[in-house]
Amino acid sequence: MPDKPREVQHVTIHGHRRAFVKVGTGPALLLLHGLGCNHTTWEPVIDLLARRYTVIAPDLLGHGQSDKPRADYSLGGFANGMRDLLTVLGIEQATVVGHSFGGGVAMQFAYQYPERTERLVLVASGGLGPDVTPAIRAVTTPGFHQVMGVLTLPGIRHVGKKGMQLMTALPSRHARDLGEMAEIYDSFKDPAARHAIRHVVRGVVDWKGQVVTMADRAYLTEEMPMAVVWGRDDTVIPVQHAGRAGELAPRSRVEIIPNAGHFPHKDHPERFAKLLHDFIRTTQPASYDRDRVRQLLVDGRAEPTPMATVTEITSA
């Protein structure tokens, strides 16, 4: 963790104030956080990555210190926002790393702007299957905003957050991610944040689970280096989705980290940073070829074949 808080910078785009952290030098890495989180989820790995890369870690619109307007919270809208942020910062291309919901944004960014995406890294990503924790499905139900308004009243919120933090000490994989979940729960005290999260979730999840998937467009990653990282003990999005990603994108590199949950970059930051660096070091940035993409679209999707290399990391 850093010795002191990093400087959070702000830029106003389309009238909305966006917060981000930018550190380091070298090839650009765009780190996209998950639902209800913010750039601080990447704190354990930012310094490690900034030794070699220019790291940009934004707060997505509706999250953290960014504005929470009544606005477009679709995956396409988030991808547009990240394109605009990189443009303002003078960054033409980046390796895009997305965690959980941020993985869905990363996939959408790569789909909309392949010429600006050097590589794609999905960390415990959404968009690979229907399964998702009931806590996220609950956000889509009528009355969520009102119920959460009661549950985040000062006294109740304090007890609930403290209880979740204490439960992280339990010897159970189901308790592993409760520390992060406690921070997300605490963020719901802001009515604007609750409204934003509800709009975000309703765009990608219904009461049955995830409704947005990369399955029909995964073949377009054929020309783009792609890595998938998952914690073996993930209780938010099942680790089996990592294998699904390997089937959809047979040339991808799939890494399973044991003794890690939904936040493998926080559970094992040094392993995660090394894994990411090795992936970048051993792959060439994607080169956008309009004619090749046109032909892929014409030919359409082939039946997936499970050719991806799946590796479970066992050493420190």
PDB file of N, CA and C in Angstrom, residues 107-184:
ATOM      1  N   MET A 107     -14.346  -5.255 -22.060  1.00  0.00           N
ATOM      2  CA  MET A 107     -14.728  -5.975 -23.275  1.00  0.00           C
ATOM      3  C   MET A 107     -15.462  -5.055 -24.245  1.00  0.00           C
ATOM      4  N   GLN A 108     -16.335  -4.222 -23.703  1.00  0.00           N
ATOM      5  CA  GLN A 108     -17.077  -3.295 -24.558  1.00  0.00           C
ATOM      6  C   GLN A 108     -16.128  -2.273 -25.197  1.00  0.00           C
ATOM      7  N   PHE A 109     -15.150  -1.803 -24.419  1.00  0.00           N
ATOM      8  CA  PHE A 109     -14.159  -0.864 -24.938  1.00  0.00           C
ATOM      9  C   PHE A 109     -13.388  -1.504 -26.089  1.00  0.00           C
ATOM     10  N   ALA A 110     -12.947  -2.754 -25.888  1.00  0.00           N
ATOM     11  CA  ALA A 110     -12.182  -3.444 -26.927  1.00  0.00           C
ATOM     12  C   ALA A 110     -13.035  -3.670 -28.174  1.00  0.00           C
ATOM     13  N   TYR A 111     -14.326  -3.895 -27.985  1.00  0.00           N
ATOM     14  CA  TYR A 111     -15.234  -4.099 -29.119  1.00  0.00           C
ATOM     15  C   TYR A 111     -15.461  -2.796 -29.887  1.00  0.00           C
ATOM     16  N   GLN A 112     -15.674  -1.703 -29.148  1.00  0.00           N
ATOM     17  CA  GLN A 112     -15.956  -0.425 -29.803  1.00  0.00           C
ATOM     18  C   GLN A 112     -14.702   0.249 -30.345  1.00  0.00           C
ATOM     19  N   TYR A 113     -13.581   0.065 -29.655  1.00  0.00           N
ATOM     20  CA  TYR A 113     -12.357   0.782 -30.012  1.00  0.00           C
ATOM     21  C   TYR A 113     -11.166  -0.186 -30.103  1.00  0.00           C
ATOM     22  N   PRO A 114     -11.223  -1.163 -31.006  1.00  0.00           N
ATOM     23  CA  PRO A 114     -10.111  -2.122 -31.113  1.00  0.00           C
ATOM     24  C   PRO A 114      -8.797  -1.459 -31.501  1.00  0.00           C
ATOM     25  N   GLU A 115      -8.893  -0.350 -32.240  1.00  0.00           N
ATOM     26  CA  GLU A 115      -7.675   0.338 -32.657  1.00  0.00           C
ATOM     27  C   GLU A 115      -6.962   1.010 -31.485  1.00  0.00           C
ATOM     28  N   ARG A 116      -7.642   1.102 -30.324  1.00  0.00           N
ATOM     29  CA  ARG A 116      -7.036   1.739 -29.160  1.00  0.00           C
ATOM     30  C   ARG A 116      -6.746   0.735 -28.049  1.00  0.00           C
ATOM     31  N   THR A 117      -7.011  -0.532 -28.323  1.00  0.00           N
ATOM     32  CA  THR A 117      -6.826  -1.583 -27.313  1.00  0.00           C
ATOM     33  C   THR A 117      -5.656  -2.471 -27.705  1.00  0.00           C
ATOM     34  N   GLU A 118      -4.590  -2.438 -26.909  1.00  0.00           N
ATOM     35  CA  GLU A 118      -3.420  -3.258 -27.203  1.00  0.00           C
ATOM     36  C   GLU A 118      -3.603  -4.695 -26.733  1.00  0.00           C
ATOM     37  N   ARG A 119      -4.186  -4.840 -25.554  1.00  0.00           N
ATOM     38  CA  ARG A 119      -4.437  -6.157 -24.974  1.00  0.00           C
ATOM     39  C   ARG A 119      -5.675  -6.035 -24.083  1.00  0.00           C
ATOM     40  N   LEU A 120      -6.251  -7.181 -23.766  1.00  0.00           N
ATOM     41  CA  LEU A 120      -7.433  -7.216 -22.916  1.00  0.00           C
ATOM     42  C   LEU A 120      -7.178  -8.190 -21.773  1.00  0.00           C
ATOM     43  N   VAL A 121      -7.374  -7.717 -20.541  1.00  0.00           N
ATOM     44  CA  VAL A 121      -7.187  -8.565 -19.362  1.00  0.00           C
ATOM     45  C   VAL A 121      -8.472  -8.525 -18.541  1.00  0.00           C
ATOM     46  N   LEU A 122      -9.073  -9.684 -18.326  1.00  0.00           N
ATOM     47  CA  LEU A 122     -10.327  -9.798 -17.588  1.00  0.00           C
ATOM     48  C   LEU A 122     -10.049 -10.454 -16.237  1.00  0.00           C
ATOM     49  N   VAL A 123     -10.435  -9.779 -15.173  1.00  0.00           N
ATOM     50  CA  VAL A 123     -10.179 -10.252 -13.805  1.00  0.00           C
ATOM     51  C   VAL A 123     -11.523 -10.533 -13.141  1.00  0.00           C
ATOM     52  N   ALA A 124     -11.820 -11.825 -12.890  1.00  0.00           N
ATOM     53  CA  ALA A 124     -13.100 -12.202 -12.279  1.00  0.00           C
ATOM     54  C   ALA A 124     -14.234 -11.432 -12.940  1.00  0.00           C
ATOM     55  N   SER A 125     -14.272 -11.501 -14.240  1.00  0.00           N
ATOM     56  CA  SER A 125     -15.085 -10.580 -15.040  1.00  0.00           C
ATOM     57  C   SER A 125     -16.535 -10.997 -15.155  1.00  0.00           C
ATOM     58  N   GLY A 126     -17.392  -9.983 -15.233  1.00  0.00           N
ATOM     59  CA  GLY A 126     -18.755 -10.207 -15.657  1.00  0.00           C
ATOM     60  C   GLY A 126     -18.797 -10.425 -17.154  1.00  0.00           C
ATOM     61  N   GLY A 127     -19.965 -10.828 -17.666  1.00  0.00           N
ATOM     62  CA  GLY A 127     -20.144 -10.959 -19.103  1.00  0.00           C
ATOM     63  C   GLY A 127     -19.739 -12.279 -19.700  1.00  0.00           C
ATOM     64  N   LEU A 128     -19.499 -13.298 -18.839  1.00  0.00           N
ATOM     65  CA  LEU A 128     -19.050 -14.595 -19.353  1.00  0.00           C
ATOM     66  C   LEU A 128     -20.038 -15.718 -19.042  1.00  0.00           C
ATOM     67  N   GLY A 129     -21.165 -15.385 -18.473  1.00  0.00           N
ATOM     68  CA  GLY A 129     -22.159 -16.383 -18.129  1.00  0.00           C
ATOM     69  C   GLY A 129     -23.224 -15.760 -17.255  1.00  0.00           C
ATOM     70  N   PRO A 130     -24.327 -16.464 -17.003  1.00  0.00           N
ATOM     71  CA  PRO A 130     -25.435 -15.874 -16.260  1.00  0.00           C
ATOM     72  C   PRO A 130     -25.234 -15.807 -14.755  1.00  0.00           C
ATOM     73  N   ASP A 131     -24.400 -16.678 -14.192  1.00  0.00           N
ATOM     74  CA  ASP A 131     -24.310 -16.788 -12.740  1.00  0.00           C
ATOM     75  C   ASP A 131     -23.708 -15.547 -12.097  1.00  0.00           C
ATOM     76  N   VAL A 132     -24.336 -15.116 -10.997  1.00  0.00           N
ATOM     77  CA  VAL A 132     -23.832 -13.988 -10.220  1.00  0.00           C
ATOM     78  C   VAL A 132     -24.448 -14.075  -8.830  1.00  0.00           C
ATOM     79  N   THR A 133     -23.769 -13.520  -7.852  1.00  0.00           N
ATOM     80  CA  THR A 133     -24.257 -13.595  -6.480  1.00  0.00           C
ATOM     81  C   THR A 133     -25.656 -12.992  -6.334  1.00  0.00           C
ATOM     82  N   PRO A 134     -26.506 -13.580  -5.490  1.00  0.00           N
ATOM     83  CA  PRO A 134     -27.851 -13.030  -5.279  1.00  0.00           C
ATOM     84  C   PRO A 134     -27.844 -11.584  -4.794  1.00  0.00           C
ATOM     85  N   ALA A 135     -26.763 -11.167  -4.111  1.00  0.00           N
ATOM     86  CA  ALA A 135     -26.696  -9.785  -3.619  1.00  0.00           C
ATOM     87  C   ALA A 135     -26.752  -8.785  -4.762  1.00  0.00           C
ATOM     88  N   ILE A 136     -26.141  -9.124  -5.891  1.00  0.00           N
ATOM     89  CA  ILE A 136     -26.181  -8.227  -7.043  1.00  0.00           C
ATOM     90  C   ILE A 136     -27.534  -8.305  -7.729  1.00  0.00           C
ATOM     91  N   ARG A 137     -28.098  -9.507  -7.839  1.00  0.00           N
ATOM     92  CA  ARG A 137     -29.433  -9.622  -8.444  1.00  0.00           C
ATOM     93  C   ARG A 137     -30.455  -8.813  -7.644  1.00  0.00           C
ATOM     94  N   ALA A 138     -30.249  -8.730  -6.325  1.00  0.00           N
ATOM     95  CA  ALA A 138     -31.204  -8.010  -5.475  1.00  0.00           C
ATOM     96  C   ALA A 138     -31.275  -6.530  -5.812  1.00  0.00           C
ATOM     97  N   VAL A 139     -30.203  -5.979  -6.380  1.00  0.00           N
ATOM     98  CA  VAL A 139     -30.185  -4.555  -6.724  1.00  0.00           C
ATOM     99  C   VAL A 139     -31.261  -4.238  -7.758  1.00  0.00           C
ATOM    100  N   THR A 140     -31.628  -5.223  -8.574  1.00  0.00           N
ATOM    101  CA  THR A 140     -32.597  -4.979  -9.645  1.00  0.00           C
ATOM    102  C   THR A 140     -34.036  -5.038  -9.157  1.00  0.00           C
ATOM    103  N   THR A 141     -34.271  -5.458  -7.929  1.00  0.00           N
ATOM    104  CA  THR A 141     -35.639  -5.653  -7.458  1.00  0.00           C
ATOM    105  C   THR A 141     -36.286  -4.335  -7.059  1.00  0.00           C
ATOM    106  N   PRO A 142     -37.629  -4.241  -7.181  1.00  0.00           N
ATOM    107  CA  PRO A 142     -38.333  -3.029  -6.748  1.00  0.00           C
ATOM    108  C   PRO A 142     -38.113  -2.797  -5.254  1.00  0.00           C
ATOM    109  N   GLY A 143     -37.912  -1.558  -4.891  1.00  0.00           N
ATOM    110  CA  GLY A 143     -37.741  -1.220  -3.484  1.00  0.00           C
ATOM    111  C   GLY A 143     -36.316  -1.273  -2.992  1.00  0.00           C
ATOM    112  N   PHE A 144     -35.360  -1.649  -3.863  1.00  0.00           N
ATOM    113  CA  PHE A 144     -33.963  -1.711  -3.411  1.00  0.00           C
ATOM    114  C   PHE A 144     -33.500  -0.377  -2.833  1.00  0.00           C
ATOM    115  N   HIS A 145     -33.797   0.713  -3.549  1.00  0.00           N
ATOM    116  CA  HIS A 145     -33.322   2.028  -3.124  1.00  0.00           C
ATOM    117  C   HIS A 145     -33.863   2.376  -1.740  1.00  0.00           C
ATOM    118  N   GLN A 146     -35.141   2.110  -1.526  1.00  0.00           N
ATOM    119  CA  GLN A 146     -35.747   2.458  -0.243  1.00  0.00           C
ATOM    120  C   GLN A 146     -35.212   1.578   0.890  1.00  0.00           C
ATOM    121  N   VAL A 147     -35.115   0.270   0.626  1.00  0.00           N
ATOM    122  CA  VAL A 147     -34.618  -0.652   1.662  1.00  0.00           C
ATOM    123  C   VAL A 147     -33.178  -0.322   2.019  1.00  0.00           C
ATOM    124  N   MET A 148     -32.359  -0.075   1.002  1.00  0.00           N
ATOM    125  CA  MET A 148     -30.960   0.246   1.279  1.00  0.00           C
ATOM    126  C   MET A 148     -30.846   1.588   1.984  1.00  0.00           C
ATOM    127  N   GLY A 149     -31.768   2.492   1.724  1.00  0.00           N
ATOM    128  CA  GLY A 149     -31.769   3.759   2.447  1.00  0.00           C
ATOM    129  C   GLY A 149     -31.924   3.549   3.945  1.00  0.00           C
ATOM    130  N   VAL A 150     -32.775   2.582   4.323  1.00  0.00           N
ATOM    131  CA  VAL A 150     -32.945   2.259   5.742  1.00  0.00           C
ATOM    132  C   VAL A 150     -31.710   1.539   6.285  1.00  0.00           C
ATOM    133  N   LEU A 151     -31.203   0.565   5.520  1.00  0.00           N
ATOM    134  CA  LEU A 151     -30.072  -0.241   5.989  1.00  0.00           C
ATOM    135  C   LEU A 151     -28.779   0.560   6.101  1.00  0.00           C
ATOM    136  N   THR A 152     -28.733   1.738   5.466  1.00  0.00           N
ATOM    137  CA  THR A 152     -27.520   2.558   5.544  1.00  0.00           C
ATOM    138  C   THR A 152     -27.698   3.776   6.444  1.00  0.00           C
ATOM    139  N   LEU A 153     -28.751   3.794   7.250  1.00  0.00           N
ATOM    140  CA  LEU A 153     -28.845   4.816   8.286  1.00  0.00           C
ATOM    141  C   LEU A 153     -27.657   4.666   9.229  1.00  0.00           C
ATOM    142  N   PRO A 154     -27.148   5.764   9.809  1.00  0.00           N
ATOM    143  CA  PRO A 154     -25.864   5.734  10.530  1.00  0.00           C
ATOM    144  C   PRO A 154     -25.682   4.567  11.502  1.00  0.00           C
ATOM    145  N   GLY A 155     -26.611   4.348  12.422  1.00  0.00           N
ATOM    146  CA  GLY A 155     -26.423   3.284  13.413  1.00  0.00           C
ATOM    147  C   GLY A 155     -26.435   1.907  12.801  1.00  0.00           C
ATOM    148  N   ILE A 156     -27.409   1.662  11.912  1.00  0.00           N
ATOM    149  CA  ILE A 156     -27.516   0.348  11.276  1.00  0.00           C
ATOM    150  C   ILE A 156     -26.303   0.090  10.386  1.00  0.00           C
ATOM    151  N   ARG A 157     -25.890   1.122   9.638  1.00  0.00           N
ATOM    152  CA  ARG A 157     -24.746   0.946   8.738  1.00  0.00           C
ATOM    153  C   ARG A 157     -23.476   0.616   9.516  1.00  0.00           C
ATOM    154  N   HIS A 158     -23.264   1.282  10.622  1.00  0.00           N
ATOM    155  CA  HIS A 158     -22.059   1.039  11.411  1.00  0.00           C
ATOM    156  C   HIS A 158     -22.011  -0.405  11.887  1.00  0.00           C
ATOM    157  N   VAL A 159     -23.139  -0.896  12.410  1.00  0.00           N
ATOM    158  CA  VAL A 159     -23.184  -2.274  12.917  1.00  0.00           C
ATOM    159  C   VAL A 159     -22.997  -3.264  11.769  1.00  0.00           C
ATOM    160  N   GLY A 160     -23.693  -3.024  10.657  1.00  0.00           N
ATOM    161  CA  GLY A 160     -23.588  -3.939   9.525  1.00  0.00           C
ATOM    162  C   GLY A 160     -22.193  -3.999   8.947  1.00  0.00           C
ATOM    163  N   LYS A 161     -21.575  -2.836   8.767  1.00  0.00           N
ATOM    164  CA  LYS A 161     -20.224  -2.801   8.214  1.00  0.00           C
ATOM    165  C   LYS A 161     -19.229  -3.466   9.153  1.00  0.00           C
ATOM    166  N   LYS A 162     -19.339  -3.165  10.443  1.00  0.00           N
ATOM    167  CA  LYS A 162     -18.416  -3.759  11.408  1.00  0.00           C
ATOM    168  C   LYS A 162     -18.576  -5.274  11.457  1.00  0.00           C
ATOM    169  N   GLY A 163     -19.820  -5.735  11.399  1.00  0.00           N
ATOM    170  CA  GLY A 163     -20.057  -7.172  11.415  1.00  0.00           C
ATOM    171  C   GLY A 163     -19.442  -7.869  10.221  1.00  0.00           C
ATOM    172  N   MET A 164     -19.565  -7.274   9.038  1.00  0.00           N
ATOM    173  CA  MET A 164     -18.978  -7.875   7.841  1.00  0.00           C
ATOM    174  C   MET A 164     -17.458  -7.900   7.932  1.00  0.00           C
ATOM    175  N   GLN A 165     -16.881  -6.820   8.470  1.00  0.00           N
ATOM    176  CA  GLN A 165     -15.423  -6.780   8.601  1.00  0.00           C
ATOM    177  C   GLN A 165     -14.922  -7.834   9.582  1.00  0.00           C
ATOM    178  N   LEU A 166     -15.657  -8.038  10.677  1.00  0.00           N
ATOM    179  CA  LEU A 166     -15.257  -9.051  11.657  1.00  0.00           C
ATOM    180  C   LEU A 166     -15.362 -10.455  11.075  1.00  0.00           C
ATOM    181  N   MET A 167     -16.342 -10.671  10.204  1.00  0.00           N
ATOM    182  CA  MET A 167     -16.552 -12.002   9.638  1.00  0.00           C
ATOM    183  C   MET A 167     -15.443 -12.408   8.669  1.00  0.00           C
ATOM    184  N   THR A 168     -14.646 -11.444   8.211  1.00  0.00           N
ATOM    185  CA  THR A 168     -13.550 -11.801   7.307  1.00  0.00           C
ATOM    186  C   THR A 168     -12.525 -12.694   7.980  1.00  0.00           C
ATOM    187  N   ALA A 169     -12.520 -12.718   9.321  1.00  0.00           N
ATOM    188  CA  ALA A 169     -11.572 -13.567  10.046  1.00  0.00           C
ATOM    189  C   ALA A 169     -12.013 -15.023  10.106  1.00  0.00           C
ATOM    190  N   LEU A 170     -13.237 -15.301   9.701  1.00  0.00           N
ATOM    191  CA  LEU A 170     -13.732 -16.675   9.747  1.00  0.00           C
ATOM    192  C   LEU A 170     -12.975 -17.551   8.747  1.00  0.00           C
ATOM    193  N   PRO A 171     -12.689 -18.803   9.102  1.00  0.00           N
ATOM    194  CA  PRO A 171     -11.961 -19.709   8.202  1.00  0.00           C
ATOM    195  C   PRO A 171     -12.872 -20.290   7.126  1.00  0.00           C
ATOM    196  N   SER A 172     -13.427 -19.428   6.313  1.00  0.00           N
ATOM    197  CA  SER A 172     -14.344 -19.869   5.267  1.00  0.00           C
ATOM    198  C   SER A 172     -14.100 -19.048   4.017  1.00  0.00           C
ATOM    199  N   ARG A 173     -14.114 -19.716   2.869  1.00  0.00           N
ATOM    200  CA  ARG A 173     -13.920 -18.984   1.601  1.00  0.00           C
ATOM    201  C   ARG A 173     -15.066 -18.010   1.354  1.00  0.00           C
ATOM    202  N   HIS A 174     -16.231 -18.285   1.952  1.00  0.00           N
ATOM    203  CA  HIS A 174     -17.368 -17.391   1.764  1.00  0.00           C
ATOM    204  C   HIS A 174     -17.172 -16.052   2.483  1.00  0.00           C
ATOM    205  N   ALA A 175     -16.229 -16.005   3.440  1.00  0.00           N
ATOM    206  CA  ALA A 175     -15.989 -14.773   4.184  1.00  0.00           C
ATOM    207  C   ALA A 175     -14.847 -13.950   3.590  1.00  0.00           C
ATOM    208  N   ARG A 176     -14.162 -14.506   2.588  1.00  0.00           N
ATOM    209  CA  ARG A 176     -12.940 -13.880   2.079  1.00  0.00           C
ATOM    210  C   ARG A 176     -13.160 -12.463   1.564  1.00  0.00           C
ATOM    211  N   ASP A 177     -14.251 -12.245   0.843  1.00  0.00           N
ATOM    212  CA  ASP A 177     -14.466 -10.960   0.177  1.00  0.00           C
ATOM    213  C   ASP A 177     -15.315  -9.990   0.978  1.00  0.00           C
ATOM    214  N   LEU A 178     -15.638 -10.326   2.229  1.00  0.00           N
ATOM    215  CA  LEU A 178     -16.565  -9.494   2.984  1.00  0.00           C
ATOM    216  C   LEU A 178     -15.991  -8.120   3.326  1.00  0.00           C
ATOM    217  N   GLY A 179     -14.672  -8.006   3.424  1.00  0.00           N
ATOM    218  CA  GLY A 179     -14.075  -6.698   3.683  1.00  0.00           C
ATOM    219  C   GLY A 179     -14.384  -5.717   2.567  1.00  0.00           C
ATOM    220  N   GLU A 180     -14.224  -6.171   1.320  1.00  0.00           N
ATOM    221  CA  GLU A 180     -14.560  -5.325   0.176  1.00  0.00           C
ATOM    222  C   GLU A 180     -16.059  -5.058   0.119  1.00  0.00           C
ATOM    223  N   MET A 181     -16.842  -6.090   0.406  1.00  0.00           N
ATOM    224  CA  MET A 181     -18.294  -5.916   0.371  1.00  0.00           C
ATOM    225  C   MET A 181     -18.754  -4.899   1.419  1.00  0.00           C
ATOM    226  N   ALA A 182     -18.062  -4.852   2.555  1.00  0.00           N
ATOM    227  CA  ALA A 182     -18.402  -3.876   3.596  1.00  0.00           C
ATOM    228  C   ALA A 182     -18.197  -2.453   3.097  1.00  0.00           C
ATOM    229  N   GLU A 183     -17.136  -2.231   2.320  1.00  0.00           N
ATOM    230  CA  GLU A 183     -16.890  -0.895   1.779  1.00  0.00           C
ATOM    231  C   GLU A 183     -17.942  -0.524   0.735  1.00  0.00           C
ATOM    232  N   ILE A 184     -18.352  -1.502  -0.085  1.00  0.00           N
ATOM    233  CA  ILE A 184     -19.395  -1.236  -1.077  1.00  0.00           C
ATOM    234  C   ILE A 184     -20.701  -0.897  -0.371  1.00  0.00           C
TER     235      ILE A 184
END
